Amino acid sequence: MNNLVGLAATHQVAYAAIWLANIMYLAGLFPQIRMNYRLKSARGLSDFMIVGFIFGYLTQIIFVFALAMPLPYKILLPLGLCGTLVIATQRLLYHTLRASWLFLGLSIASWVLALSGIPFAIKYPERAGHIFGWISTATWAVYQIPQAIKMYI
C-alpha cells in the first residue's frame, strides 16, 4: 500500500513538472514576439530556424496525440505552435514579399510534409507516434544551427 502512495505522489510531482517546464518554454516566446513587434522587424532571426521551429512543433504535436501523452503536452504544445506562428507572421509582415518567397515556400512545405502524416497517425497511432517522435527529436536537435550560422558567419 505504501508503494502505491509513493508512486501516486511521484506521478503528481512529474505531472506538475511537465506543466511547469512547458509553461516556461512557452513563456520564452513572448519576449521575442514583443521585440519583433517593437522593432517592426524579425531580421535577426534565421528563416530556416523559424521553419525548423514550426516543423518541430508540428511533428511533436502529432507524436503527442498519436501516443496519447499527458494533457499538459496536448494543451501547451499547440499554444507554442501558435506563438511560433506569430513569429513567422511577423517575419512575413515586416519584410518585403520578394525577400519572403523562400521562407514562405519552406513554411508551406513543412506544413504539407508534417500534416500529410496525420492519416498514417490515425491508422497506425503507435508506429506513427514513434516515427514522429524521432523526427521531432532530430528537428529539435538541429533547428538552431541556421541561427548560429547566421549570427557568426
CSV table of C-alpha atoms in Angstrom, one decimal:
chain,number,residue,atom,x,y,z
A,1,MET,CA,0.0,0.0,0.0
A,2,ASN,CA,2.8,2.4,0.8
A,3,ASN,CA,4.4,1.8,-2.6
A,4,LEU,CA,1.1,2.9,-4.3
A,5,VAL,CA,1.0,6.1,-2.2
A,6,GLY,CA,4.6,6.9,-3.1
A,7,LEU,CA,4.0,6.1,-6.7
A,8,ALA,CA,1.0,8.4,-6.8
A,9,ALA,CA,3.0,11.2,-5.2
A,10,THR,CA,5.8,10.7,-7.7
A,11,HIS,CA,3.3,10.8,-10.5
A,12,GLN,CA,1.9,14.1,-9.3
A,13,VAL,CA,5.3,15.7,-9.0
A,14,ALA,CA,6.2,14.5,-12.5
A,15,TYR,CA,2.9,15.8,-13.9
A,16,ALA,CA,3.5,19.2,-12.2
A,17,ALA,CA,7.0,19.3,-13.6
A,18,ILE,CA,5.6,18.7,-17.1
A,19,TRP,CA,3.2,21.7,-16.7
A,20,LEU,CA,6.0,23.9,-15.3
A,21,ALA,CA,8.6,23.1,-18.0
A,22,ASN,CA,6.1,23.6,-20.9
A,23,ILE,CA,4.8,26.8,-19.4
A,24,MET,CA,8.3,28.2,-19.0
A,25,TYR,CA,9.2,27.1,-22.6
A,26,LEU,CA,6.0,28.8,-23.9
A,27,ALA,CA,6.7,32.0,-21.9
A,28,GLY,CA,10.1,32.2,-23.6
A,29,LEU,CA,8.4,33.0,-26.9
A,30,PHE,CA,6.8,36.2,-25.7
A,31,PRO,CA,10.0,38.4,-25.3
A,32,GLN,CA,10.8,37.6,-29.0
A,33,ILE,CA,7.3,38.4,-30.1
A,34,ARG,CA,7.4,41.7,-28.2
A,35,MET,CA,10.8,42.7,-29.5
A,36,ASN,CA,9.8,41.9,-33.1
A,37,TYR,CA,6.7,44.0,-32.7
A,38,ARG,CA,8.5,46.9,-31.1
A,39,LEU,CA,11.3,46.9,-33.8
A,40,LYS,CA,8.8,46.1,-36.6
A,41,SER,CA,11.4,43.6,-37.8
A,42,ALA,CA,12.3,39.9,-37.4
A,43,ARG,CA,15.5,40.4,-39.4
A,44,GLY,CA,17.8,38.9,-36.8
A,45,LEU,CA,16.1,35.5,-37.0
A,46,SER,CA,17.1,32.9,-39.5
A,47,ASP,CA,14.3,31.8,-41.8
A,48,PHE,CA,15.5,28.2,-41.6
A,49,MET,CA,15.3,28.3,-37.8
A,50,ILE,CA,11.7,29.6,-37.8
A,51,VAL,CA,10.7,26.9,-40.3
A,52,GLY,CA,12.5,24.3,-38.2
A,53,PHE,CA,10.7,25.6,-35.2
A,54,ILE,CA,7.4,25.2,-36.9
A,55,PHE,CA,8.2,21.8,-38.2
A,56,GLY,CA,9.4,20.7,-34.8
A,57,TYR,CA,6.2,21.7,-33.2
A,58,LEU,CA,4.1,20.1,-35.9
A,59,THR,CA,5.8,16.7,-35.6
A,60,GLN,CA,5.9,16.8,-31.8
A,61,ILE,CA,2.1,17.6,-31.7
A,62,ILE,CA,1.5,14.5,-33.9
A,63,PHE,CA,3.7,12.5,-31.7
A,64,VAL,CA,1.9,13.6,-28.5
A,65,PHE,CA,-1.6,13.0,-29.8
A,66,ALA,CA,-0.7,9.7,-31.6
A,67,LEU,CA,0.8,8.2,-28.4
A,68,ALA,CA,-1.8,9.8,-26.0
A,69,MET,CA,0.7,11.7,-24.0
A,70,PRO,CA,-0.3,13.6,-20.8
A,71,LEU,CA,-2.7,16.6,-21.0
A,72,PRO,CA,-0.1,19.4,-20.5
A,73,TYR,CA,1.5,18.5,-23.8
A,74,LYS,CA,-1.8,18.4,-25.6
A,75,ILE,CA,-2.6,21.9,-24.4
A,76,LEU,CA,0.8,23.7,-24.3
A,77,LEU,CA,2.4,22.4,-27.5
A,78,PRO,CA,-0.4,23.8,-29.7
A,79,LEU,CA,-0.1,27.1,-27.8
A,80,GLY,CA,3.7,27.0,-28.5
A,81,LEU,CA,3.0,26.4,-32.2
A,82,CYS,CA,0.6,29.4,-32.1
A,83,GLY,CA,3.4,31.5,-30.6
A,84,THR,CA,5.8,30.4,-33.3
A,85,LEU,CA,3.2,31.1,-36.0
A,86,VAL,CA,3.0,34.7,-34.6
A,87,ILE,CA,6.8,35.0,-35.0
A,88,ALA,CA,6.5,33.6,-38.6
A,89,THR,CA,3.7,36.0,-39.4
A,90,GLN,CA,5.8,38.9,-38.0
A,91,ARG,CA,8.6,37.7,-40.3
A,92,LEU,CA,6.2,37.8,-43.3
A,93,LEU,CA,4.6,41.2,-42.4
A,94,TYR,CA,7.8,43.1,-41.6
A,95,HIS,CA,9.8,42.1,-44.7
A,96,THR,CA,9.2,42.5,-48.4
A,97,LEU,CA,7.4,39.8,-50.2
A,98,ARG,CA,10.4,39.4,-52.5
A,99,ALA,CA,12.6,38.5,-49.6
A,100,SER,CA,9.9,36.2,-48.2
A,101,TRP,CA,9.5,33.7,-51.1
A,102,LEU,CA,11.9,31.1,-49.8
A,103,PHE,CA,10.6,31.4,-46.3
A,104,LEU,CA,7.0,31.1,-47.4
A,105,GLY,CA,7.8,28.1,-49.7
A,106,LEU,CA,9.7,26.3,-46.9
A,107,SER,CA,6.9,27.1,-44.4
A,108,ILE,CA,4.3,25.6,-46.7
A,109,ALA,CA,6.4,22.6,-47.5
A,110,SER,CA,6.9,21.9,-43.7
A,111,TRP,CA,3.2,22.1,-43.1
A,112,VAL,CA,2.4,19.8,-46.0
A,113,LEU,CA,5.1,17.3,-45.0
A,114,ALA,CA,4.1,17.2,-41.4
A,115,LEU,CA,0.3,17.2,-41.9
A,116,SER,CA,0.5,14.5,-44.6
A,117,GLY,CA,1.4,12.1,-41.8
A,118,ILE,CA,-1.9,12.6,-39.9
A,119,PRO,CA,-3.8,9.9,-41.9
A,120,PHE,CA,-0.9,7.5,-41.1
A,121,ALA,CA,-1.1,8.5,-37.4
A,122,ILE,CA,-4.8,7.9,-37.3
A,123,LYS,CA,-4.5,4.4,-38.8
A,124,TYR,CA,-1.3,3.4,-37.0
A,125,PRO,CA,-1.0,5.6,-33.9
A,126,GLU,CA,1.7,3.7,-32.1
A,127,ARG,CA,4.0,3.4,-35.1
A,128,ALA,CA,3.4,6.9,-36.3
A,129,GLY,CA,3.9,8.3,-32.8
A,130,HIS,CA,7.3,6.7,-32.6
A,131,ILE,CA,8.3,7.9,-36.1
A,132,PHE,CA,7.1,11.4,-35.5
A,133,GLY,CA,8.7,11.4,-32.1
A,134,TRP,CA,12.1,10.6,-33.6
A,135,ILE,CA,11.6,13.2,-36.4
A,136,SER,CA,10.7,15.8,-33.8
A,137,THR,CA,13.8,14.9,-31.7
A,138,ALA,CA,16.0,15.2,-34.7
A,139,THR,CA,14.4,18.5,-35.7
A,140,TRP,CA,14.7,20.0,-32.2
A,141,ALA,CA,18.4,18.9,-32.2
A,142,VAL,CA,19.3,20.8,-35.3
A,143,TYR,CA,16.8,23.6,-35.8
A,144,GLN,CA,19.0,26.3,-34.2
A,145,ILE,CA,22.1,25.6,-36.3
A,146,PRO,CA,21.0,28.0,-39.1
A,147,GLN,CA,20.6,30.7,-36.4
A,148,ALA,CA,24.1,30.1,-35.2
A,149,ILE,CA,25.4,30.3,-38.7
A,150,LYS,CA,23.6,33.5,-39.4
A,151,MET,CA,24.9,35.1,-36.2
A,152,TYR,CA,28.6,34.0,-36.5
A,153,ILE,CA,29.2,33.9,-40.2
